[in-house]
JSON list of C-alpha atoms in Angstrom, two decimals:
[
{"chain": "A", "resi": 1, "resn": "ALA", "atom": "CA", "xyz": [21.89, 6.71, -3.77]},
{"chain": "A", "resi": 2, "resn": "GLN", "atom": "CA", "xyz": [18.87, 6.69, -5.99]},
{"chain": "A", "resi": 3, "resn": "THR", "atom": "CA", "xyz": [17.45, 9.92, -7.35]},
{"chain": "A", "resi": 4, "resn": "VAL", "atom": "CA", "xyz": [14.11, 10.67, -8.92]},
{"chain": "A", "resi": 5, "resn": "THR", "atom": "CA", "xyz": [13.56, 13.64, -11.23]},
{"chain": "A", "resi": 6, "resn": "GLN", "atom": "CA", "xyz": [10.29, 15.19, -12.31]},
{"chain": "A", "resi": 7, "resn": "SER", "atom": "CA", "xyz": [11.13, 17.98, -14.74]},
{"chain": "A", "resi": 8, "resn": "GLN", "atom": "CA", "xyz": [7.63, 19.41, -15.11]},
{"chain": "A", "resi": 9, "resn": "PRO", "atom": "CA", "xyz": [6.66, 21.42, -12.01]},
{"chain": "A", "resi": 10, "resn": "GLU", "atom": "CA", "xyz": [3.24, 22.20, -13.53]},
{"chain": "A", "resi": 11, "resn": "MET", "atom": "CA", "xyz": [1.08, 20.77, -16.28]},
{"chain": "A", "resi": 12, "resn": "SER", "atom": "CA", "xyz": [-2.41, 21.52, -17.49]},
{"chain": "A", "resi": 13, "resn": "VAL", "atom": "CA", "xyz": [-4.84, 19.60, -19.67]},
{"chain": "A", "resi": 14, "resn": "GLN", "atom": "CA", "xyz": [-8.30, 20.12, -21.07]},
{"chain": "A", "resi": 15, "resn": "GLU", "atom": "CA", "xyz": [-10.98, 17.99, -19.50]},
{"chain": "A", "resi": 16, "resn": "ALA", "atom": "CA", "xyz": [-11.45, 14.67, -21.39]},
{"chain": "A", "resi": 17, "resn": "GLU", "atom": "CA", "xyz": [-8.04, 14.97, -23.03]},
{"chain": "A", "resi": 18, "resn": "THR", "atom": "CA", "xyz": [-4.90, 12.92, -22.38]},
{"chain": "A", "resi": 19, "resn": "VAL", "atom": "CA", "xyz": [-1.85, 14.12, -20.48]},
{"chain": "A", "resi": 20, "resn": "THR", "atom": "CA", "xyz": [1.53, 12.54, -19.80]},
{"chain": "A", "resi": 21, "resn": "LEU", "atom": "CA", "xyz": [3.65, 13.29, -16.75]},
{"chain": "A", "resi": 22, "resn": "SER", "atom": "CA", "xyz": [7.36, 12.58, -16.96]},
{"chain": "A", "resi": 23, "resn": "CYS", "atom": "CA", "xyz": [9.69, 10.93, -14.46]},
{"chain": "A", "resi": 24, "resn": "THR", "atom": "CA", "xyz": [13.28, 9.78, -14.74]},
{"chain": "A", "resi": 25, "resn": "TYR", "atom": "CA", "xyz": [15.37, 8.06, -12.12]},
{"chain": "A", "resi": 26, "resn": "ASP", "atom": "CA", "xyz": [18.92, 7.03, -11.51]},
{"chain": "A", "resi": 27, "resn": "THR", "atom": "CA", "xyz": [19.91, 3.68, -10.04]},
{"chain": "A", "resi": 28, "resn": "SER", "atom": "CA", "xyz": [22.47, 0.95, -10.40]},
{"chain": "A", "resi": 29, "resn": "GLU", "atom": "CA", "xyz": [20.04, -1.71, -9.26]},
{"chain": "A", "resi": 30, "resn": "SER", "atom": "CA", "xyz": [18.23, -4.15, -11.53]},
{"chain": "A", "resi": 31, "resn": "ASP", "atom": "CA", "xyz": [15.18, -4.89, -9.39]},
{"chain": "A", "resi": 32, "resn": "TYR", "atom": "CA", "xyz": [13.02, -2.20, -7.83]},
{"chain": "A", "resi": 33, "resn": "TYR", "atom": "CA", "xyz": [9.53, -0.74, -7.67]},
{"chain": "A", "resi": 34, "resn": "LEU", "atom": "CA", "xyz": [8.34, 2.49, -9.19]},
{"chain": "A", "resi": 35, "resn": "PHE", "atom": "CA", "xyz": [5.22, 4.31, -8.08]},
{"chain": "A", "resi": 36, "resn": "TRP", "atom": "CA", "xyz": [3.01, 7.24, -8.94]},
{"chain": "A", "resi": 37, "resn": "TYR", "atom": "CA", "xyz": [1.24, 8.89, -6.02]},
{"chain": "A", "resi": 38, "resn": "LYS", "atom": "CA", "xyz": [-1.50, 11.49, -6.22]},
{"chain": "A", "resi": 39, "resn": "GLN", "atom": "CA", "xyz": [-1.94, 14.23, -3.61]},
{"chain": "A", "resi": 40, "resn": "PRO", "atom": "CA", "xyz": [-5.18, 16.22, -3.92]},
{"chain": "A", "resi": 41, "resn": "PRO", "atom": "CA", "xyz": [-5.75, 19.43, -1.97]},
{"chain": "A", "resi": 42, "resn": "SER", "atom": "CA", "xyz": [-6.89, 17.30, 0.99]},
{"chain": "A", "resi": 43, "resn": "ARG", "atom": "CA", "xyz": [-3.20, 16.42, 1.43]},
{"chain": "A", "resi": 44, "resn": "GLN", "atom": "CA", "xyz": [-3.95, 12.71, 1.39]},
{"chain": "A", "resi": 45, "resn": "MET", "atom": "CA", "xyz": [-1.35, 10.55, -0.42]},
{"chain": "A", "resi": 46, "resn": "ILE", "atom": "CA", "xyz": [-3.05, 8.12, -2.79]},
{"chain": "A", "resi": 47, "resn": "LEU", "atom": "CA", "xyz": [-1.30, 5.33, -4.66]},
{"chain": "A", "resi": 48, "resn": "VAL", "atom": "CA", "xyz": [-2.14, 5.62, -8.36]},
{"chain": "A", "resi": 49, "resn": "ILE", "atom": "CA", "xyz": [-0.08, 2.88, -9.92]},
{"chain": "A", "resi": 50, "resn": "ARG", "atom": "CA", "xyz": [2.92, 0.62, -9.28]},
{"chain": "A", "resi": 51, "resn": "GLN", "atom": "CA", "xyz": [5.42, -0.90, -11.69]},
{"chain": "A", "resi": 52, "resn": "GLU", "atom": "CA", "xyz": [7.76, -3.76, -10.84]},
{"chain": "A", "resi": 53, "resn": "ALA", "atom": "CA", "xyz": [11.03, -3.41, -12.74]},
{"chain": "A", "resi": 54, "resn": "TYR", "atom": "CA", "xyz": [11.27, -7.11, -13.56]},
{"chain": "A", "resi": 55, "resn": "LYS", "atom": "CA", "xyz": [7.98, -6.93, -15.42]},
{"chain": "A", "resi": 56, "resn": "GLN", "atom": "CA", "xyz": [8.27, -5.81, -19.02]},
{"chain": "A", "resi": 57, "resn": "GLN", "atom": "CA", "xyz": [4.56, -5.16, -19.37]},
{"chain": "A", "resi": 58, "resn": "ASN", "atom": "CA", "xyz": [3.49, -1.62, -18.55]},
{"chain": "A", "resi": 59, "resn": "ALA", "atom": "CA", "xyz": [1.12, -1.31, -15.60]},
{"chain": "A", "resi": 60, "resn": "THR", "atom": "CA", "xyz": [-2.40, 0.04, -16.12]},
{"chain": "A", "resi": 61, "resn": "GLU", "atom": "CA", "xyz": [-5.17, 1.02, -13.73]},
{"chain": "A", "resi": 62, "resn": "ASN", "atom": "CA", "xyz": [-8.34, 2.12, -15.48]},
{"chain": "A", "resi": 63, "resn": "ARG", "atom": "CA", "xyz": [-7.55, 5.53, -17.06]},
{"chain": "A", "resi": 64, "resn": "PHE", "atom": "CA", "xyz": [-3.99, 5.53, -15.73]},
{"chain": "A", "resi": 65, "resn": "SER", "atom": "CA", "xyz": [-1.12, 3.79, -17.48]},
{"chain": "A", "resi": 66, "resn": "VAL", "atom": "CA", "xyz": [2.64, 4.02, -17.46]},
{"chain": "A", "resi": 67, "resn": "ASN", "atom": "CA", "xyz": [5.34, 3.93, -20.08]},
{"chain": "A", "resi": 68, "resn": "PHE", "atom": "CA", "xyz": [8.22, 2.14, -18.37]},
{"chain": "A", "resi": 69, "resn": "GLN", "atom": "CA", "xyz": [11.51, 2.29, -20.25]},
{"chain": "A", "resi": 70, "resn": "LYS", "atom": "CA", "xyz": [14.01, 0.45, -18.05]},
{"chain": "A", "resi": 71, "resn": "ALA", "atom": "CA", "xyz": [17.10, 1.04, -20.17]},
{"chain": "A", "resi": 72, "resn": "ALA", "atom": "CA", "xyz": [16.33, 4.75, -20.38]},
{"chain": "A", "resi": 73, "resn": "LYS", "atom": "CA", "xyz": [15.33, 4.85, -16.68]},
{"chain": "A", "resi": 74, "resn": "SER", "atom": "CA", "xyz": [12.12, 6.58, -17.59]},
{"chain": "A", "resi": 75, "resn": "PHE", "atom": "CA", "xyz": [8.70, 6.11, -16.00]},
{"chain": "A", "resi": 76, "resn": "SER", "atom": "CA", "xyz": [5.96, 8.36, -17.35]},
{"chain": "A", "resi": 77, "resn": "LEU", "atom": "CA", "xyz": [2.30, 8.42, -16.31]},
{"chain": "A", "resi": 78, "resn": "LYS", "atom": "CA", "xyz": [-0.44, 8.79, -18.88]},
{"chain": "A", "resi": 79, "resn": "ILE", "atom": "CA", "xyz": [-3.87, 9.93, -17.77]},
{"chain": "A", "resi": 80, "resn": "SER", "atom": "CA", "xyz": [-6.58, 9.36, -20.35]},
{"chain": "A", "resi": 81, "resn": "ASP", "atom": "CA", "xyz": [-9.98, 11.08, -20.45]},
{"chain": "A", "resi": 82, "resn": "SER", "atom": "CA", "xyz": [-8.86, 13.59, -17.82]},
{"chain": "A", "resi": 83, "resn": "GLN", "atom": "CA", "xyz": [-11.44, 14.47, -15.20]},
{"chain": "A", "resi": 84, "resn": "LEU", "atom": "CA", "xyz": [-11.75, 17.39, -12.81]},
{"chain": "A", "resi": 85, "resn": "GLY", "atom": "CA", "xyz": [-11.03, 15.05, -9.92]},
{"chain": "A", "resi": 86, "resn": "ASP", "atom": "CA", "xyz": [-7.60, 14.31, -11.40]},
{"chain": "A", "resi": 87, "resn": "ALA", "atom": "CA", "xyz": [-6.38, 17.77, -10.41]},
{"chain": "A", "resi": 88, "resn": "ALA", "atom": "CA", "xyz": [-3.63, 17.21, -7.85]},
{"chain": "A", "resi": 89, "resn": "MET", "atom": "CA", "xyz": [0.08, 16.99, -7.20]},
{"chain": "A", "resi": 90, "resn": "TYR", "atom": "CA", "xyz": [1.58, 13.83, -8.67]},
{"chain": "A", "resi": 91, "resn": "PHE", "atom": "CA", "xyz": [4.72, 12.30, -7.25]},
{"chain": "A", "resi": 92, "resn": "CYS", "atom": "CA", "xyz": [6.93, 9.69, -8.82]},
{"chain": "A", "resi": 93, "resn": "ALA", "atom": "CA", "xyz": [8.75, 7.42, -6.36]},
{"chain": "A", "resi": 94, "resn": "TYR", "atom": "CA", "xyz": [11.41, 4.70, -6.35]},
{"chain": "A", "resi": 95, "resn": "ARG", "atom": "CA", "xyz": [11.87, 1.83, -3.93]},
{"chain": "A", "resi": 96, "resn": "SER", "atom": "CA", "xyz": [14.70, -0.69, -3.79]},
{"chain": "A", "resi": 97, "resn": "LEU", "atom": "CA", "xyz": [13.84, -4.33, -3.35]},
{"chain": "A", "resi": 98, "resn": "PHE", "atom": "CA", "xyz": [16.90, -5.34, -1.42]},
{"chain": "A", "resi": 99, "resn": "GLY", "atom": "CA", "xyz": [18.80, -3.95, 1.52]},
{"chain": "A", "resi": 100, "resn": "ASN", "atom": "CA", "xyz": [17.18, -0.52, 1.43]},
{"chain": "A", "resi": 101, "resn": "GLU", "atom": "CA", "xyz": [13.56, -0.06, 2.31]},
{"chain": "A", "resi": 102, "resn": "LYS", "atom": "CA", "xyz": [13.43, 3.66, 1.71]},
{"chain": "A", "resi": 103, "resn": "LEU", "atom": "CA", "xyz": [11.07, 5.22, -0.80]},
{"chain": "A", "resi": 104, "resn": "THR", "atom": "CA", "xyz": [12.62, 8.14, -2.71]},
{"chain": "A", "resi": 105, "resn": "PHE", "atom": "CA", "xyz": [10.30, 10.77, -4.18]},
{"chain": "A", "resi": 106, "resn": "GLY", "atom": "CA", "xyz": [10.56, 13.25, -6.99]},
{"chain": "A", "resi": 107, "resn": "THR", "atom": "CA", "xyz": [9.66, 16.89, -6.48]},
{"chain": "A", "resi": 108, "resn": "GLY", "atom": "CA", "xyz": [6.20, 16.55, -7.93]},
{"chain": "A", "resi": 109, "resn": "THR", "atom": "CA", "xyz": [4.11, 17.82, -10.84]},
{"chain": "A", "resi": 110, "resn": "ARG", "atom": "CA", "xyz": [1.03, 19.95, -10.21]},
{"chain": "A", "resi": 111, "resn": "LEU", "atom": "CA", "xyz": [-1.70, 18.96, -12.66]},
{"chain": "A", "resi": 112, "resn": "THR", "atom": "CA", "xyz": [-4.50, 21.38, -13.46]},
{"chain": "A", "resi": 113, "resn": "ILE", "atom": "CA", "xyz": [-7.61, 20.29, -15.33]},
{"chain": "A", "resi": 114, "resn": "ILE", "atom": "CA", "xyz": [-9.21, 22.94, -17.51]},
{"chain": "A", "resi": 115, "resn": "PRO", "atom": "CA", "xyz": [-13.01, 22.56, -17.78]},
{"chain": "B", "resi": 1, "resn": "ASP", "atom": "CA", "xyz": [-7.46, 1.85, 4.31]},
{"chain": "B", "resi": 2, "resn": "ALA", "atom": "CA", "xyz": [-4.52, 1.08, 6.54]},
{"chain": "B", "resi": 3, "resn": "GLY", "atom": "CA", "xyz": [-4.85, 2.05, 10.19]},
{"chain": "B", "resi": 4, "resn": "ILE", "atom": "CA", "xyz": [-2.37, 4.87, 10.60]},
{"chain": "B", "resi": 5, "resn": "THR", "atom": "CA", "xyz": [-2.93, 7.96, 12.71]},
{"chain": "B", "resi": 6, "resn": "GLN", "atom": "CA", "xyz": [-0.81, 11.03, 13.13]},
{"chain": "B", "resi": 7, "resn": "SER", "atom": "CA", "xyz": [-1.10, 13.50, 15.98]},
{"chain": "B", "resi": 8, "resn": "PRO", "atom": "CA", "xyz": [-1.43, 16.37, 16.24]},
{"chain": "B", "resi": 9, "resn": "ARG", "atom": "CA", "xyz": [-2.96, 17.40, 12.91]},
{"chain": "B", "resi": 10, "resn": "HIS", "atom": "CA", "xyz": [-1.77, 20.98, 13.30]},
{"chain": "B", "resi": 11, "resn": "LYS", "atom": "CA", "xyz": [0.73, 22.59, 15.64]},
{"chain": "B", "resi": 12, "resn": "VAL", "atom": "CA", "xyz": [2.11, 26.07, 16.07]},
{"chain": "B", "resi": 13, "resn": "THR", "atom": "CA", "xyz": [5.15, 26.48, 18.27]},
{"chain": "B", "resi": 14, "resn": "GLU", "atom": "CA", "xyz": [7.95, 28.90, 19.00]},
{"chain": "B", "resi": 15, "resn": "THR", "atom": "CA", "xyz": [11.59, 28.70, 18.00]},
{"chain": "B", "resi": 16, "resn": "GLY", "atom": "CA", "xyz": [13.65, 26.81, 20.53]},
{"chain": "B", "resi": 17, "resn": "THR", "atom": "CA", "xyz": [10.86, 24.70, 22.00]},
{"chain": "B", "resi": 18, "resn": "PRO", "atom": "CA", "xyz": [10.81, 20.91, 21.82]},
{"chain": "B", "resi": 19, "resn": "VAL", "atom": "CA", "xyz": [8.14, 19.27, 19.69]},
{"chain": "B", "resi": 20, "resn": "THR", "atom": "CA", "xyz": [7.08, 15.63, 19.42]},
{"chain": "B", "resi": 21, "resn": "LEU", "atom": "CA", "xyz": [4.93, 14.24, 16.65]},
{"chain": "B", "resi": 22, "resn": "ARG", "atom": "CA", "xyz": [3.32, 10.84, 17.03]},
{"chain": "B", "resi": 23, "resn": "CYS", "atom": "CA", "xyz": [2.54, 8.16, 14.48]},
{"chain": "B", "resi": 24, "resn": "HIS", "atom": "CA", "xyz": [0.39, 5.24, 15.53]},
{"chain": "B", "resi": 25, "resn": "GLN", "atom": "CA", "xyz": [-0.44, 2.18, 13.42]},
{"chain": "B", "resi": 26, "resn": "THR", "atom": "CA", "xyz": [-2.78, -0.74, 13.95]},
{"chain": "B", "resi": 27, "resn": "GLU", "atom": "CA", "xyz": [-1.42, -2.86, 11.07]},
{"chain": "B", "resi": 28, "resn": "ASN", "atom": "CA", "xyz": [1.59, -4.37, 12.86]},
{"chain": "B", "resi": 29, "resn": "HIS", "atom": "CA", "xyz": [3.82, -3.41, 9.93]},
{"chain": "B", "resi": 30, "resn": "ARG", "atom": "CA", "xyz": [7.55, -3.59, 10.44]},
{"chain": "B", "resi": 31, "resn": "TYR", "atom": "CA", "xyz": [8.57, -0.46, 8.55]},
{"chain": "B", "resi": 32, "resn": "MET", "atom": "CA", "xyz": [7.66, 3.06, 9.58]},
{"chain": "B", "resi": 33, "resn": "TYR", "atom": "CA", "xyz": [8.85, 6.34, 8.08]},
{"chain": "B", "resi": 34, "resn": "TRP", "atom": "CA", "xyz": [8.84, 10.05, 8.71]},
{"chain": "B", "resi": 35, "resn": "TYR", "atom": "CA", "xyz": [8.87, 12.40, 5.72]},
{"chain": "B", "resi": 36, "resn": "ARG", "atom": "CA", "xyz": [8.66, 16.15, 5.43]},
{"chain": "B", "resi": 37, "resn": "GLN", "atom": "CA", "xyz": [7.02, 17.84, 2.48]},
{"chain": "B", "resi": 38, "resn": "ASP", "atom": "CA", "xyz": [8.09, 21.27, 1.27]},
{"chain": "B", "resi": 39, "resn": "PRO", "atom": "CA", "xyz": [7.24, 23.12, -1.94]},
{"chain": "B", "resi": 40, "resn": "GLY", "atom": "CA", "xyz": [9.75, 22.34, -4.66]},
{"chain": "B", "resi": 41, "resn": "HIS", "atom": "CA", "xyz": [11.28, 19.47, -2.72]},
{"chain": "B", "resi": 42, "resn": "GLY", "atom": "CA", "xyz": [8.63, 16.78, -2.78]},
{"chain": "B", "resi": 43, "resn": "LEU", "atom": "CA", "xyz": [8.76, 14.40, 0.14]},
{"chain": "B", "resi": 44, "resn": "ARG", "atom": "CA", "xyz": [12.11, 13.92, 1.81]},
{"chain": "B", "resi": 45, "resn": "LEU", "atom": "CA", "xyz": [12.89, 11.13, 4.25]},
{"chain": "B", "resi": 46, "resn": "ILE", "atom": "CA", "xyz": [13.84, 12.21, 7.77]},
{"chain": "B", "resi": 47, "resn": "HIS", "atom": "CA", "xyz": [14.16, 8.89, 9.62]},
{"chain": "B", "resi": 48, "resn": "TYR", "atom": "CA", "xyz": [12.80, 5.42, 9.26]},
{"chain": "B", "resi": 49, "resn": "SER", "atom": "CA", "xyz": [12.44, 2.33, 11.40]},
{"chain": "B", "resi": 50, "resn": "TYR", "atom": "CA", "xyz": [12.67, -1.33, 10.45]},
{"chain": "B", "resi": 51, "resn": "GLY", "atom": "CA", "xyz": [11.70, -2.71, 13.85]},
{"chain": "B", "resi": 52, "resn": "VAL", "atom": "CA", "xyz": [11.35, -1.91, 17.52]},
{"chain": "B", "resi": 53, "resn": "LYS", "atom": "CA", "xyz": [14.37, 0.15, 18.57]},
{"chain": "B", "resi": 54, "resn": "ASP", "atom": "CA", "xyz": [15.81, -0.19, 15.05]},
{"chain": "B", "resi": 55, "resn": "THR", "atom": "CA", "xyz": [16.01, 3.16, 13.31]},
{"chain": "B", "resi": 56, "resn": "ASP", "atom": "CA", "xyz": [18.13, 4.83, 10.67]},
{"chain": "B", "resi": 57, "resn": "LYS", "atom": "CA", "xyz": [18.63, 8.28, 9.22]},
{"chain": "B", "resi": 58, "resn": "GLY", "atom": "CA", "xyz": [17.19, 9.60, 6.01]},
{"chain": "B", "resi": 59, "resn": "GLU", "atom": "CA", "xyz": [18.44, 12.42, 3.84]},
{"chain": "B", "resi": 60, "resn": "VAL", "atom": "CA", "xyz": [17.30, 15.31, 6.07]},
{"chain": "B", "resi": 61, "resn": "SER", "atom": "CA", "xyz": [17.81, 13.97, 9.60]},
{"chain": "B", "resi": 62, "resn": "ASP", "atom": "CA", "xyz": [19.71, 16.90, 11.14]},
{"chain": "B", "resi": 63, "resn": "GLY", "atom": "CA", "xyz": [17.73, 18.44, 14.01]},
{"chain": "B", "resi": 64, "resn": "TYR", "atom": "CA", "xyz": [15.43, 15.44, 14.33]},
{"chain": "B", "resi": 65, "resn": "SER", "atom": "CA", "xyz": [15.44, 12.33, 16.48]},
{"chain": "B", "resi": 66, "resn": "VAL", "atom": "CA", "xyz": [13.09, 9.36, 16.57]},
{"chain": "B", "resi": 67, "resn": "SER", "atom": "CA", "xyz": [12.12, 6.57, 18.88]},
{"chain": "B", "resi": 68, "resn": "ARG", "atom": "CA", "xyz": [10.23, 3.34, 18.47]},
{"chain": "B", "resi": 69, "resn": "SER", "atom": "CA", "xyz": [9.67, 1.46, 21.71]},
{"chain": "B", "resi": 70, "resn": "LYS", "atom": "CA", "xyz": [6.60, -0.39, 20.44]},
{"chain": "B", "resi": 71, "resn": "THR", "atom": "CA", "xyz": [5.72, -1.76, 17.02]},
{"chain": "B", "resi": 72, "resn": "GLU", "atom": "CA", "xyz": [2.71, 0.52, 16.76]},
{"chain": "B", "resi": 73, "resn": "ASP", "atom": "CA", "xyz": [4.28, 3.86, 17.69]},
{"chain": "B", "resi": 74, "resn": "PHE", "atom": "CA", "xyz": [6.95, 5.92, 15.96]},
{"chain": "B", "resi": 75, "resn": "LEU", "atom": "CA", "xyz": [7.77, 9.29, 17.50]},
{"chain": "B", "resi": 76, "resn": "LEU", "atom": "CA", "xyz": [9.52, 12.18, 15.79]},
{"chain": "B", "resi": 77, "resn": "THR", "atom": "CA", "xyz": [11.13, 14.79, 18.05]},
{"chain": "B", "resi": 78, "resn": "LEU", "atom": "CA", "xyz": [12.45, 18.21, 17.24]},
{"chain": "B", "resi": 79, "resn": "GLU", "atom": "CA", "xyz": [14.68, 18.90, 20.21]},
{"chain": "B", "resi": 80, "resn": "SER", "atom": "CA", "xyz": [14.78, 22.66, 19.60]},
{"chain": "B", "resi": 81, "resn": "ALA", "atom": "CA", "xyz": [12.49, 23.73, 16.81]},
{"chain": "B", "resi": 82, "resn": "THR", "atom": "CA", "xyz": [13.71, 26.19, 14.17]},
{"chain": "B", "resi": 83, "resn": "SER", "atom": "CA", "xyz": [11.80, 28.12, 11.52]},
{"chain": "B", "resi": 84, "resn": "SER", "atom": "CA", "xyz": [13.37, 25.95, 8.82]},
{"chain": "B", "resi": 85, "resn": "GLN", "atom": "CA", "xyz": [11.46, 23.01, 10.30]},
{"chain": "B", "resi": 86, "resn": "THR", "atom": "CA", "xyz": [8.15, 24.59, 9.40]},
{"chain": "B", "resi": 87, "resn": "SER", "atom": "CA", "xyz": [6.70, 21.94, 7.09]},
{"chain": "B", "resi": 88, "resn": "VAL", "atom": "CA", "xyz": [4.09, 19.27, 6.59]},
{"chain": "B", "resi": 89, "resn": "TYR", "atom": "CA", "xyz": [5.19, 16.01, 8.19]},
{"chain": "B", "resi": 90, "resn": "PHE", "atom": "CA", "xyz": [3.96, 12.64, 6.98]},
{"chain": "B", "resi": 91, "resn": "CYS", "atom": "CA", "xyz": [4.24, 9.31, 8.65]},
{"chain": "B", "resi": 92, "resn": "ALA", "atom": "CA", "xyz": [4.09, 6.20, 6.50]},
{"chain": "B", "resi": 93, "resn": "ILE", "atom": "CA", "xyz": [4.05, 2.46, 7.04]},
{"chain": "B", "resi": 94, "resn": "SER", "atom": "CA", "xyz": [5.05, -0.31, 4.68]},
{"chain": "B", "resi": 95, "resn": "GLU", "atom": "CA", "xyz": [3.37, -3.66, 4.34]},
{"chain": "B", "resi": 96, "resn": "PRO", "atom": "CA", "xyz": [5.73, -6.65, 4.27]},
{"chain": "B", "resi": 97, "resn": "THR", "atom": "CA", "xyz": [6.22, -6.99, 0.51]},
{"chain": "B", "resi": 98, "resn": "GLY", "atom": "CA", "xyz": [7.13, -3.32, 0.17]},
{"chain": "B", "resi": 99, "resn": "LYS", "atom": "CA", "xyz": [4.73, -2.92, -2.72]},
{"chain": "B", "resi": 100, "resn": "LYS", "atom": "CA", "xyz": [2.69, -0.29, -0.92]},
{"chain": "B", "resi": 101, "resn": "LEU", "atom": "CA", "xyz": [3.37, 2.57, 1.40]},
{"chain": "B", "resi": 102, "resn": "PHE", "atom": "CA", "xyz": [0.43, 3.81, 3.45]},
{"chain": "B", "resi": 103, "resn": "PHE", "atom": "CA", "xyz": [0.45, 7.42, 4.58]},
{"chain": "B", "resi": 104, "resn": "GLY", "atom": "CA", "xyz": [-1.00, 9.24, 7.54]},
{"chain": "B", "resi": 105, "resn": "SER", "atom": "CA", "xyz": [-2.95, 12.42, 6.99]},
{"chain": "B", "resi": 106, "resn": "GLY", "atom": "CA", "xyz": [0.00, 14.66, 7.80]},
{"chain": "B", "resi": 107, "resn": "THR", "atom": "CA", "xyz": [0.88, 17.23, 10.47]},
{"chain": "B", "resi": 108, "resn": "GLN", "atom": "CA", "xyz": [1.18, 20.90, 9.57]},
{"chain": "B", "resi": 109, "resn": "LEU", "atom": "CA", "xyz": [3.89, 22.30, 11.85]},
{"chain": "B", "resi": 110, "resn": "SER", "atom": "CA", "xyz": [4.57, 26.02, 12.03]},
{"chain": "B", "resi": 111, "resn": "VAL", "atom": "CA", "xyz": [7.60, 27.27, 13.96]},
{"chain": "B", "resi": 112, "resn": "LEU", "atom": "CA", "xyz": [7.39, 31.00, 14.66]}
]
């Protein structure tokens, strides 16, 4: 079974600075998806970014980018120019491509933005 | 946004009573999921469905059952609620490629 580990329960960053959230995972599969989801206080789950394992290029979405290290099974999220609206819980998640449609989540990192 | 609705939004019940949570989708997606969210545990999969009447267990399925008699509805039942089932419950649906998972707004369940 796949596992996802987020070792930072809480992080904080000064507004306009850059912060990196860590995620590692364990799998024996070669093809899969990795995701970062954001959960603000509203409880809504918002997809931030997705990485396909067969793509070597790191995914980016505006101020959000990932550092995907397949051999190390590492998938960190970098948030540049942090804004107050970035304050939220962030979850890393793993999804198999074949034979298992379940999405496995990490335990989350609570990000605080300091004005 | 994907059409996915959870009901009720909030529920308070007593230990030992049955509870049913409903997830309704208008996207005609094949896959539907029930997760529970607890502090320090993230989201954990309870049950999921890959078609009408096709369901399977997740990692925390004990004490829960599900049913899917129509594509659009996925019901989660707590046969006899316990305090350990106090949690926020999320329903999710997956579009065909599996590249996205769309979430409902969650149900806060309190078992007293």
